[in-house]
Tab-separated table of C-alpha atoms in Angstrom:
chain	number	residue	atom	x	y	z
X	1	MET	CA	110.355	98.309	92.342
X	2	VAL	CA	107.983	95.334	92.213
X	3	ILE	CA	106.066	96.796	89.261
X	4	VAL	CA	109.280	97.609	87.413
X	5	CYS	CA	110.627	94.083	87.961
X	6	ALA	CA	107.327	92.593	86.775
X	7	LEU	CA	107.447	94.724	83.618
X	8	LEU	CA	111.071	93.785	82.991
X	9	GLY	CA	110.225	90.105	83.508
X	10	GLY	CA	107.340	90.347	81.049
X	11	VAL	CA	109.558	92.058	78.475
X	12	ALA	CA	112.229	89.395	78.980
X	13	GLY	CA	109.641	86.641	78.491
X	14	PHE	CA	108.362	88.315	75.333
X	15	GLY	CA	111.891	88.705	74.003
X	16	PHE	CA	112.725	85.084	74.775
X	17	SER	CA	109.588	83.897	72.978
X	18	LYS	CA	110.540	85.915	69.899
X	19	LEU	CA	114.241	85.043	69.860
X	20	SER	CA	113.983	81.326	70.671
X	21	PRO	CA	114.113	78.997	67.607
X	22	LYS	CA	110.699	78.036	66.252
X	23	SER	CA	109.766	74.414	65.633
X	24	PHE	CA	106.662	72.566	64.497
X	25	THR	CA	105.806	68.860	64.812
X	26	ALA	CA	103.503	66.836	62.567
X	27	SER	CA	102.571	63.195	63.198
X	28	ALA	CA	101.327	60.380	60.976
X	29	SER	CA	99.947	57.073	62.317
X	30	VAL	CA	100.651	53.742	60.601
X	31	LEU	CA	98.748	50.513	61.303
X	32	LEU	CA	101.101	47.567	60.765
X	33	ARG	CA	99.975	44.203	59.446
X	34	PRO	CA	101.952	40.998	59.910
X	35	SER	CA	104.007	40.418	56.768
X	36	PRO	CA	106.839	38.032	55.903
X	37	GLY	CA	110.387	39.200	56.423
X	38	ASN	CA	109.458	41.699	59.158
X	39	SER	CA	109.539	41.560	62.929
X	40	LEU	CA	105.758	41.600	62.974
X	41	SER	CA	105.263	38.548	60.733
X	42	PRO	CA	102.527	35.916	60.351
X	43	GLN	CA	104.620	33.586	62.473
X	44	ILE	CA	104.223	35.904	65.548
X	45	GLY	CA	101.452	34.804	67.811
X	46	LEU	CA	99.411	37.971	68.264
X	47	SER	CA	97.823	36.492	71.356
X	48	ASN	CA	101.227	36.387	73.025
X	49	ALA	CA	101.689	39.845	74.569
X	50	ASN	CA	105.430	39.446	75.109
X	51	GLN	CA	106.075	38.428	71.505
X	52	LEU	CA	103.903	41.284	70.231
X	53	THR	CA	105.718	43.820	72.432
X	54	ILE	CA	109.131	42.637	71.240
X	55	ALA	CA	108.020	42.680	67.609
X	56	MET	CA	106.572	46.229	67.827
X	57	THR	CA	109.637	47.513	69.680
X	58	THR	CA	111.814	46.195	66.867
X	59	GLU	CA	109.530	47.643	64.213
X	60	VAL	CA	109.482	51.148	65.733
X	61	SER	CA	113.276	51.207	66.020
X	62	LEU	CA	113.534	50.711	62.240
X	63	VAL	CA	111.709	53.977	61.455
X	64	THR	CA	114.808	56.101	62.060
X	65	THR	CA	117.272	53.837	60.197
X	66	PRO	CA	119.230	55.158	57.189
X	67	VAL	CA	117.359	52.786	54.836
X	68	VAL	CA	113.998	54.325	55.717
X	69	ALA	CA	115.544	57.822	55.635
X	70	ALA	CA	116.762	57.177	52.089
X	71	LYS	CA	113.290	56.075	50.964
X	72	ALA	CA	111.722	59.115	52.685
X	73	SER	CA	114.217	61.432	50.991
X	74	SER	CA	113.323	59.906	47.629
X	75	LEU	CA	109.618	60.447	48.262
X	76	ALA	CA	110.102	64.033	49.516
X	77	GLY	CA	112.510	65.003	46.767
X	78	GLY	CA	115.170	66.135	49.224
X	79	SER	CA	117.417	64.945	52.022
X	80	LEU	CA	115.564	63.874	55.166
X	81	PRO	CA	115.947	64.587	57.962
X	82	ALA	CA	117.223	68.038	56.970
X	83	THR	CA	119.528	70.112	59.149
X	84	GLY	CA	117.615	71.184	62.225
X	85	ASP	CA	114.957	68.492	61.738
X	86	ALA	CA	114.250	65.474	63.931
X	87	VAL	CA	112.240	62.286	63.467
X	88	ALA	CA	110.885	60.008	66.177
X	89	ALA	CA	108.519	57.059	66.404
X	90	THR	CA	106.433	55.669	69.232
X	91	VAL	CA	103.992	52.803	69.773
X	92	PRO	CA	100.818	53.414	71.791
X	93	PRO	CA	100.454	50.688	74.441
X	94	SER	CA	98.882	47.379	73.331
X	95	THR	CA	98.542	48.383	69.665
X	96	GLN	CA	100.051	47.568	66.282
X	97	ILE	CA	100.229	51.294	65.481
X	98	VAL	CA	103.421	53.272	64.924
X	99	VAL	CA	103.179	57.053	65.328
X	100	VAL	CA	105.823	58.826	63.239
X	101	SER	CA	106.586	62.398	64.396
X	102	TYR	CA	108.640	64.847	62.364
X	103	THR	CA	109.903	68.155	63.810
X	104	ALA	CA	111.079	71.001	61.578
X	105	PRO	CA	111.479	74.800	61.731
X	106	THR	CA	108.443	75.250	59.460
X	107	ALA	CA	104.981	73.722	59.610
X	108	THR	CA	105.046	72.773	55.920
X	109	ARG	CA	108.308	70.876	56.250
X	110	ALA	CA	107.060	69.085	59.357
X	111	GLU	CA	103.917	67.906	57.562
X	112	ALA	CA	105.824	66.729	54.480
X	113	GLY	CA	108.448	64.955	56.589
X	114	ALA	CA	105.898	63.038	58.671
X	115	ASN	CA	104.008	61.792	55.624
X	116	ALA	CA	107.192	60.900	53.741
X	117	TYR	CA	108.532	58.843	56.658
X	118	ALA	CA	105.187	57.051	57.134
X	119	LYS	CA	105.064	56.020	53.467
X	120	ALA	CA	108.770	55.169	53.429
X	121	PHE	CA	108.387	52.876	56.436
X	122	LEU	CA	105.537	50.982	54.771
X	123	SER	CA	107.577	50.756	51.569
X	124	PHE	CA	110.472	49.370	53.586
X	125	ARG	CA	108.246	46.710	55.141
X	126	ALA	CA	106.721	45.848	51.747
X	127	SER	CA	110.183	45.397	50.249
X	128	ASN	CA	111.147	43.134	53.123
X	129	ALA	CA	107.982	41.056	52.674
X	130	LYS	CA	108.478	40.648	48.903
X	131	ALA	CA	112.121	39.779	49.280
X	132	ALA	CA	111.347	37.196	51.955
X	133	THR	CA	108.509	35.638	49.918
X	134	ASP	CA	110.581	35.519	46.731
X	135	ALA	CA	113.442	33.876	48.558
X	136	GLN	CA	111.128	31.312	50.144
X	137	THR	CA	109.440	30.507	46.825
X	138	LYS	CA	112.770	30.132	45.068
X	139	SER	CA	114.005	27.797	47.776
X	140	LEU	CA	110.825	25.685	47.623
X	141	GLN	CA	110.981	25.437	43.846
X	142	SER	CA	114.594	24.308	44.040
X	143	GLN	CA	113.618	21.669	46.571
X	144	LEU	CA	110.662	20.619	44.388
X	145	LYS	CA	112.902	20.159	41.370
X	146	ALA	CA	115.219	17.912	43.365
X	147	ALA	CA	112.272	15.979	44.811
X	148	ASP	CA	110.797	15.450	41.312
X	149	ALA	CA	114.085	14.011	40.083
X	150	ALA	CA	114.296	11.699	43.077
X	151	LEU	CA	110.674	10.676	42.556
X	152	LYS	CA	111.315	9.692	38.948
X	153	THR	CA	114.330	7.618	39.952
X	154	ALA	CA	112.352	5.882	42.697
X	155	ALA	CA	109.477	5.183	40.268
X	156	ALA	CA	111.824	3.501	37.776
X	157	GLN	CA	113.280	1.309	40.493
X	158	ALA	CA	109.856	0.382	41.870
X	159	ALA	CA	108.562	-0.619	38.417
X	160	SER	CA	110.978	-3.555	38.276
X	161	ASP	CA	110.139	-4.669	41.805
X	162	THR	CA	106.850	-6.561	42.244
X	163	ASP	CA	106.938	-6.544	46.047
X	164	PRO	CA	104.873	-3.593	47.267
X	165	ARG	CA	106.748	-3.634	50.572
X	166	SER	CA	110.149	-3.373	49.003
X	167	TYR	CA	112.537	-0.505	49.717
X	168	ALA	CA	111.993	0.942	46.256
X	169	ALA	CA	108.235	1.005	46.777
X	170	GLN	CA	108.628	2.761	50.140
X	171	GLU	CA	111.097	5.289	48.688
X	172	LEU	CA	108.638	6.038	45.859
X	173	GLN	CA	105.918	6.735	48.406
X	174	LEU	CA	108.235	9.026	50.421
X	175	TYR	CA	109.237	11.177	47.451
X	176	ALA	CA	105.659	11.373	46.241
X	177	GLU	CA	104.605	12.808	49.617
X	178	ARG	CA	107.592	15.178	49.540
X	179	VAL	CA	106.630	16.532	46.120
X	180	ALA	CA	103.039	16.996	47.234
X	181	SER	CA	104.169	18.848	50.373
X	182	LEU	CA	106.468	21.157	48.425
X	183	ASN	CA	103.737	21.946	45.905
X	184	ASN	CA	101.445	22.784	48.803
X	185	SER	CA	104.087	25.056	50.401
X	186	ILE	CA	104.686	26.858	47.109
X	187	SER	CA	100.975	27.342	46.705
X	188	THR	CA	100.681	28.650	50.287
X	189	ALA	CA	103.620	31.047	49.833
X	190	GLY	CA	101.926	32.500	46.815
X	191	THR	CA	98.796	33.279	48.776
X	192	VAL	CA	100.492	34.945	51.810
X	193	SER	CA	99.587	38.654	52.060
X	194	LEU	CA	102.453	41.048	51.471
X	195	ASP	CA	100.466	44.068	52.724
X	196	PRO	CA	102.832	45.953	55.112
X	197	GLY	CA	100.062	48.066	56.625
X	198	THR	CA	98.357	51.349	55.958
X	199	VAL	CA	98.539	55.002	56.988
X	200	ILE	CA	95.477	55.461	59.150
X	201	ARG	CA	96.161	59.142	59.851
X	202	THR	CA	98.214	61.366	57.626
X	203	GLY	CA	100.264	64.223	58.990
X	204	VAL	CA	98.439	67.550	58.916
X	205	LEU	CA	99.822	71.065	58.848
X	206	PRO	CA	100.553	72.019	62.501
X	207	THR	CA	98.958	75.292	63.577
X	208	THR	CA	100.881	75.881	66.812
X	209	GLU	CA	104.563	76.018	67.606
X	210	ASN	CA	106.232	73.547	69.896
X	211	GLY	CA	107.096	74.554	73.420
X	212	VAL	CA	105.445	77.036	75.743
X	213	PRO	CA	103.139	79.624	74.121
X	214	GLY	CA	104.493	83.152	73.986
X	215	TRP	CA	101.817	84.568	76.273
X	216	VAL	CA	102.727	81.981	78.906
X	217	LEU	CA	106.380	83.062	78.729
X	218	VAL	CA	105.337	86.689	79.103
X	219	ALA	CA	103.125	85.850	82.095
X	220	ALA	CA	105.797	83.626	83.638
X	221	GLY	CA	108.420	86.335	83.138
X	222	ALA	CA	106.164	88.920	84.742
X	223	ILE	CA	105.412	86.643	87.701
X	224	LEU	CA	109.084	85.762	88.122
X	225	GLY	CA	110.000	89.430	87.908
X	226	MET	CA	107.344	90.251	90.502
X	227	VAL	CA	108.642	87.554	92.844
X	228	LEU	CA	112.225	88.750	92.413
X	229	GLY	CA	111.064	92.319	92.924
X	230	LEU	CA	109.278	91.349	96.129
X	231	LEU	CA	112.348	89.494	97.373
X	232	ALA	CA	114.553	92.454	96.498
X	233	ALA	CA	112.142	94.837	98.206
X	234	VAL	CA	112.042	92.674	101.329
X	235	ALA	CA	115.831	92.349	101.338
X	236	ARG	CA	116.176	96.084	100.839
X	237	GLN	CA	113.688	96.795	103.599
X	238	LEU	CA	115.432	94.424	105.992
X	239	GLY	CA	118.833	95.850	105.116
X	240	ASP	CA	117.691	99.478	104.988
X	241	LYS	CA	119.005	101.260	108.063
X	242	ARG	CA	117.537	104.655	107.204
X	243	ILE	CA	115.279	106.288	109.766
X	244	ARG	CA	111.586	106.735	108.995
X	245	SER	CA	109.154	108.164	111.514
X	246	ALA	CA	106.382	106.000	110.046
X	247	ASP	CA	108.287	102.813	110.920
X	248	THR	CA	109.290	103.406	114.542
X	249	THR	CA	109.104	105.778	117.484
X	250	VAL	CA	112.368	104.719	119.123
X	251	VAL	CA	115.786	104.456	117.460
X	252	GLU	CA	118.666	102.858	119.361
X	253	GLY	CA	116.906	103.585	122.638
X	254	LEU	CA	116.280	107.247	121.763
X	255	PRO	CA	112.691	108.418	121.258
X	256	ILE	CA	111.687	110.408	118.209
X	257	LEU	CA	110.662	113.610	119.966
X	258	ALA	CA	109.059	115.170	116.891
X	259	ALA	CA	109.027	114.815	113.123
X	260	ALA	CA	108.512	117.731	110.758
X	261	ALA	CA	106.038	117.043	107.945
X	262	VAL	CA	106.913	120.252	106.039
X	263	PRO	CA	110.200	121.910	104.991
X	264	MET	CA	111.961	123.495	107.940
X	265	GLN	CA	111.933	127.296	108.069
X	266	VAL	CA	111.925	130.107	110.595
X	267	LEU	CA	108.819	129.768	112.730
X	268	ASP	CA	106.277	132.590	112.650
X	269	PRO	CA	103.385	131.646	114.964
X	270	SER	CA	101.428	134.723	113.887
X	271	ASP	CA	101.087	133.369	110.343
X	272	ALA	CA	97.808	131.534	110.953
X	273	ALA	CA	96.934	131.461	107.255
X	274	SER	CA	99.845	129.193	106.339
X	275	ALA	CA	99.147	125.485	106.736
X	276	ASP	CA	102.875	124.745	106.584
X	277	MET	CA	103.601	127.242	109.343
X	278	GLN	CA	100.888	125.806	111.569
X	279	SER	CA	102.225	122.285	110.946
X	280	LEU	CA	105.703	123.507	111.844
X	281	LEU	CA	104.367	125.133	115.003
X	282	GLU	CA	102.760	121.805	115.988
X	283	THR	CA	106.094	120.026	115.468
X	284	PHE	CA	107.993	122.380	117.774
X	285	ARG	CA	105.230	122.376	120.354
X	286	GLN	CA	105.716	118.593	120.527
X	287	LEU	CA	109.466	119.122	120.826
X	288	ARG	CA	108.936	121.745	123.529
X	289	THR	CA	106.840	119.298	125.557
X	290	ALA	CA	109.489	116.600	125.239
X	291	VAL	CA	112.343	118.940	126.228
X	292	THR	CA	110.584	120.540	129.182
X	293	THR	CA	109.504	117.118	130.435
X	294	SER	CA	112.965	115.568	130.146
X	295	ALA	CA	115.103	118.552	131.183
X	296	GLY	CA	114.563	120.799	134.181
X	297	ARG	CA	114.760	124.556	134.237
X	298	GLY	CA	118.198	126.053	133.928
X	299	THR	CA	119.236	123.377	131.439
X	300	VAL	CA	121.499	124.072	128.465
X	301	VAL	CA	120.280	122.033	125.474
X	302	ALA	CA	122.332	121.745	122.281
X	303	PHE	CA	121.077	120.913	118.790
X	304	THR	CA	123.590	118.879	116.777
X	305	SER	CA	122.965	117.269	113.399
X	306	LEU	CA	123.654	113.747	112.183
X	307	ARG	CA	124.839	113.090	108.652
X	308	PRO	CA	123.773	114.436	106.241
X	309	ALA	CA	124.374	117.673	108.147
X	310	LYS	CA	121.503	120.092	108.631
X	311	PRO	CA	121.772	123.738	109.828
X	312	THR	CA	120.707	123.738	113.465
X	313	ALA	CA	120.378	127.481	114.123
X	314	VAL	CA	116.848	127.738	112.700
X	315	LEU	CA	115.795	124.662	114.684
X	316	ALA	CA	117.196	126.059	117.916
X	317	TYR	CA	115.501	129.386	117.235
X	318	ASN	CA	112.149	127.717	116.573
X	319	LEU	CA	112.297	125.745	119.826
X	320	THR	CA	113.223	128.899	121.708
X	321	THR	CA	110.254	130.658	120.109
X	322	THR	CA	107.799	127.994	121.295
X	323	LEU	CA	109.360	128.067	124.768
X	324	THR	CA	108.810	131.817	125.041
X	325	LEU	CA	105.253	131.412	123.764
X	326	ALA	CA	104.643	129.043	126.681
X	327	GLY	CA	105.956	131.598	129.170
X	328	TYR	CA	109.471	130.251	129.607
X	329	SER	CA	112.455	132.547	129.506
X	330	ALA	CA	114.822	131.219	126.878
X	331	CYS	CA	117.615	132.328	124.596
X	332	VAL	CA	119.414	130.803	121.639
X	333	VAL	CA	123.198	130.769	121.199
X	334	ASP	CA	124.476	130.278	117.642
X	335	LEU	CA	127.667	128.157	117.765
X	336	ASP	CA	127.338	126.606	114.287
X	337	SER	CA	130.163	128.121	112.253
X	338	SER	CA	129.562	125.602	109.434
X	339	ALA	CA	126.329	127.342	108.339
X	340	PRO	CA	125.213	130.948	107.767
X	341	GLY	CA	124.678	132.862	110.991
X	342	LEU	CA	121.224	132.807	112.514
X	343	LEU	CA	120.788	136.563	112.189
X	344	GLU	CA	121.621	136.329	108.505
X	345	GLN	CA	119.093	133.493	108.127
X	346	LEU	CA	116.519	135.647	109.888
X	347	GLY	CA	117.265	138.370	107.371
X	348	ALA	CA	118.764	140.867	109.845
X	349	THR	CA	122.113	142.308	110.937
X	350	ALA	CA	123.293	143.197	114.408
X	351	GLU	CA	122.769	146.876	113.670
X	352	SER	CA	119.241	146.619	112.225
X	353	THR	CA	116.117	147.491	114.155
X	354	GLY	CA	112.482	146.440	113.894
X	355	ASP	CA	109.512	145.024	115.707
X	356	GLY	CA	110.526	141.353	115.519
X	357	ALA	CA	107.422	140.247	113.583
X	358	GLY	CA	105.556	139.679	116.804
X	359	ILE	CA	107.869	136.998	118.208
X	360	ALA	CA	108.634	138.598	121.514
X	361	GLY	CA	111.155	137.515	124.106
X	362	VAL	CA	113.599	135.554	121.896
X	363	GLU	CA	117.207	136.507	122.500
X	364	VAL	CA	119.732	135.539	119.803
X	365	ILE	CA	123.361	135.515	120.908
X	366	ARG	CA	126.200	135.212	118.452
X	367	ALA	CA	129.370	133.318	119.285
X	368	ASP	CA	132.087	135.637	118.028
X	369	GLY	CA	135.586	134.384	117.324
X	370	GLN	CA	137.010	131.188	115.929
X	371	PRO	CA	135.388	127.846	116.853
X	372	HIS	CA	138.363	126.825	118.956
X	373	ASP	CA	137.823	129.958	121.077
X	374	PHE	CA	134.469	128.648	122.271
X	375	TYR	CA	136.037	126.091	124.570
X	376	ASN	CA	137.456	128.444	127.182
X	377	PRO	CA	136.491	129.630	130.676
X	378	GLU	CA	134.982	132.899	129.400
X	379	VAL	CA	132.457	131.050	127.273
X	380	ARG	CA	131.515	128.755	130.117
X	381	THR	CA	131.176	131.746	132.447
X	382	ARG	CA	128.846	133.461	129.972
X	383	LEU	CA	126.776	130.294	129.616
X	384	GLU	CA	126.471	130.038	133.390
X	385	LYS	CA	125.095	133.590	133.433
X	386	LEU	CA	122.610	132.668	130.726
X	387	ARG	CA	121.652	129.542	132.657
X	388	ALA	CA	120.993	131.657	135.748
X	389	THR	CA	118.807	134.160	133.918
X	390	ASN	CA	116.907	131.797	131.590
X	391	ASP	CA	114.781	128.729	132.077
X	392	PHE	CA	116.389	127.184	128.996
X	393	THR	CA	119.485	128.040	126.993
X	394	ILE	CA	119.382	126.517	123.522
X	395	LEU	CA	122.673	126.037	121.639
X	396	ALA	CA	122.885	125.666	117.858
X	397	ALA	CA	125.967	123.445	117.578
X	398	ALA	CA	127.927	122.283	114.550
X	399	PRO	CA	127.268	118.807	113.067
X	400	CYS	CA	127.854	115.781	115.267
X	401	GLY	CA	131.201	114.107	114.744
X	402	THR	CA	133.061	117.336	113.999
X	403	ALA	CA	135.434	119.077	116.392
X	404	ASP	CA	133.154	122.125	116.541
X	405	GLY	CA	130.180	119.868	117.175
X	406	ASP	CA	132.008	118.206	120.064
X	407	VAL	CA	132.750	121.619	121.586
X	408	GLY	CA	129.105	122.660	121.340
X	409	ALA	CA	127.888	119.401	122.863
X	410	SER	CA	130.409	119.601	125.710
X	411	LEU	CA	129.021	123.022	126.690
X	412	ALA	CA	125.496	121.598	127.063
X	413	ASP	CA	123.751	119.516	129.698
X	414	ALA	CA	121.767	117.566	127.107
X	415	THR	CA	121.438	117.329	123.342
X	416	VAL	CA	118.779	116.920	120.693
X	417	LEU	CA	120.026	114.928	117.701
X	418	VAL	CA	118.759	116.320	114.405
X	419	ALA	CA	118.248	113.503	111.877
X	420	SER	CA	117.187	113.669	108.232
X	421	GLU	CA	114.009	111.743	107.476
X	422	ASN	CA	114.752	108.759	105.223
X	423	ARG	CA	118.456	109.689	104.995
X	424	SER	CA	120.094	109.453	108.396
X	425	THR	CA	120.806	105.891	109.510
X	426	VAL	CA	120.321	103.816	112.630
X	427	PRO	CA	124.084	103.116	112.977
X	428	GLY	CA	124.639	106.881	112.772
X	429	VAL	CA	122.225	107.392	115.663
X	430	ARG	CA	124.015	104.746	117.716
X	431	LEU	CA	127.417	106.374	117.183
X	432	ALA	CA	126.052	109.853	117.946
X	433	ARG	CA	124.338	108.626	121.104
X	434	GLU	CA	127.567	107.069	122.362
X	435	ARG	CA	129.507	110.207	121.424
X	436	MET	CA	127.119	112.454	123.361
X	437	LEU	CA	127.442	110.223	126.422
X	438	ARG	CA	131.235	110.510	126.288
X	439	LEU	CA	130.947	114.306	126.032
X	440	GLY	CA	128.682	114.442	129.093
X	441	ALA	CA	125.635	115.664	127.166
X	442	PRO	CA	123.278	112.695	126.869
X	443	SER	CA	120.756	112.916	124.063
X	444	LEU	CA	117.121	113.550	124.907
X	445	GLY	CA	115.988	112.090	121.589
X	446	LEU	CA	115.682	112.755	117.882
X	447	LEU	CA	114.147	115.539	115.827
X	448	LEU	CA	113.404	114.312	112.302
X	449	VAL	CA	113.452	116.999	109.627
X	450	GLY	CA	113.371	117.182	105.858
X	451	ARG	CA	114.611	120.128	103.851
X	452	VAL	CA	115.713	123.243	105.758
X	453	VAL	CA	114.919	126.582	104.134
X	454	ALA	CA	117.929	128.735	104.879
X	455	THR	CA	116.374	132.178	104.383
X	456	SER	CA	113.306	133.682	106.007
X	457	HIS	CA	110.992	136.240	104.477
X	458	ARG	CA	110.864	138.064	107.817
X	459	LYS	CA	113.234	140.596	109.314
X	460	ALA	CA	114.549	139.875	112.791
X	461	ALA	CA	115.068	143.201	114.483
X	462	SER	CA	117.840	142.431	116.923
X	463	THR	CA	119.447	139.863	119.088
X	464	ARG	CA	116.516	140.347	121.422
X	465	VAL	CA	113.314	140.429	119.427
X	466	GLY	CA	111.194	143.454	120.295
X	467	ALA	CA	114.154	145.283	121.842
X	468	PRO	CA	116.766	147.668	120.448
X	469	ALA	CA	119.566	146.152	118.474
X	470	VAL	CA	122.233	144.459	120.554
X	471	PRO	CA	125.687	145.915	120.002
X	472	ASP	CA	128.742	143.776	119.259
X	473	SER	CA	129.533	143.715	122.966
X	474	HIS	CA	126.528	141.395	123.367
X	475	ALA	CA	128.525	138.569	121.819
X	476	LEU	CA	128.882	135.339	123.801
X	477	ARG	CA	132.436	135.951	125.021
X	478	ASP	CA	131.704	139.342	126.677
């Protein structure tokens, strides 16, 4: 799951990188010079940091104005900024530099836009400087013309007055100084630099897209997918109530008596060449030890299956086989009407004969009649006879939770719950355990199995292996 989520995250990151809109940004740097008519003018004291900051803040805000945009559009030969484009300007700290950035869907358009805006901004400042200088010169010349006229009038009046301290003489001196001052101002205005600045770095063709590189998105998507996969796996593990023999040895207070590592089939201890058969024999030897330790002789033990239901007749037969191999007298009673009969699973009929494939001493008793007939005094009487003549009587009961399963469990002294590895659940074990207690057949523990092979390759000779066939009168109710 984690690997799949990581792959999906990587694919999602790759798809996002391909589907997200592309954009490129080019930047041009402009060094501003103080010029008349602009915020950064010769009148600004460059040594005053506050005044310089205010002037540059004003200058940079003018880059994105419609007037500059119109000039940039004229230079570029098209409308700027175009749809989907963006222009911005910044001032590096403590400088007279304006950095103009232009963002567009293509690298070529970004480069052209940045250079056009840089030139347009300088053109805008140059126009402001020329307009301001022209206006100042015109005003000074108008004042000079008026001062010249006043000077001539004062000179005529002073010519007729011989007193050098007279009012006319003083007025003549005043206008003469005024004319000289205006001439000086006009001369100074003509020498003021109108240079708005210069482009110190032109915009170049951007080689990388804006935003996060595609490989980073792929890696981030894969990592995010892996994290989500881990979280999902942890959540699934914490919420998974299925039984696994590798995770625990006790489920709801019941021990796992044995766990089959191979598909369940009829046990043939003489088949030493089969690794599966030897593994199966080991499983039921473990179960035999657990049953004989927990239950005394003369005990009736029932096999009943949790959901999903498993046939219990083969399991009961296999346990009975290992009990007889250990020298115990034991028989198996098939009460599970929900599955094929045990004799049919062994590949035999009640009338067939044979040598029993070397599994001696195993008596198979069929429960004739309908399931509801099992719960009657005759059945209990027959079981008591079996209890008296056998060390262990093993019942193959119907699945737990069914009416037939309840009948089978009620006939036993103890039960073995058959659970499916990785399929049966912990809550199911809890309910079955409580149910067995109510029926008076407490559970000894769990037998974990996988797949059950319903048919054996061997031929069971009779209801008592190694003996003549048992007639129909050997049924449980007789």
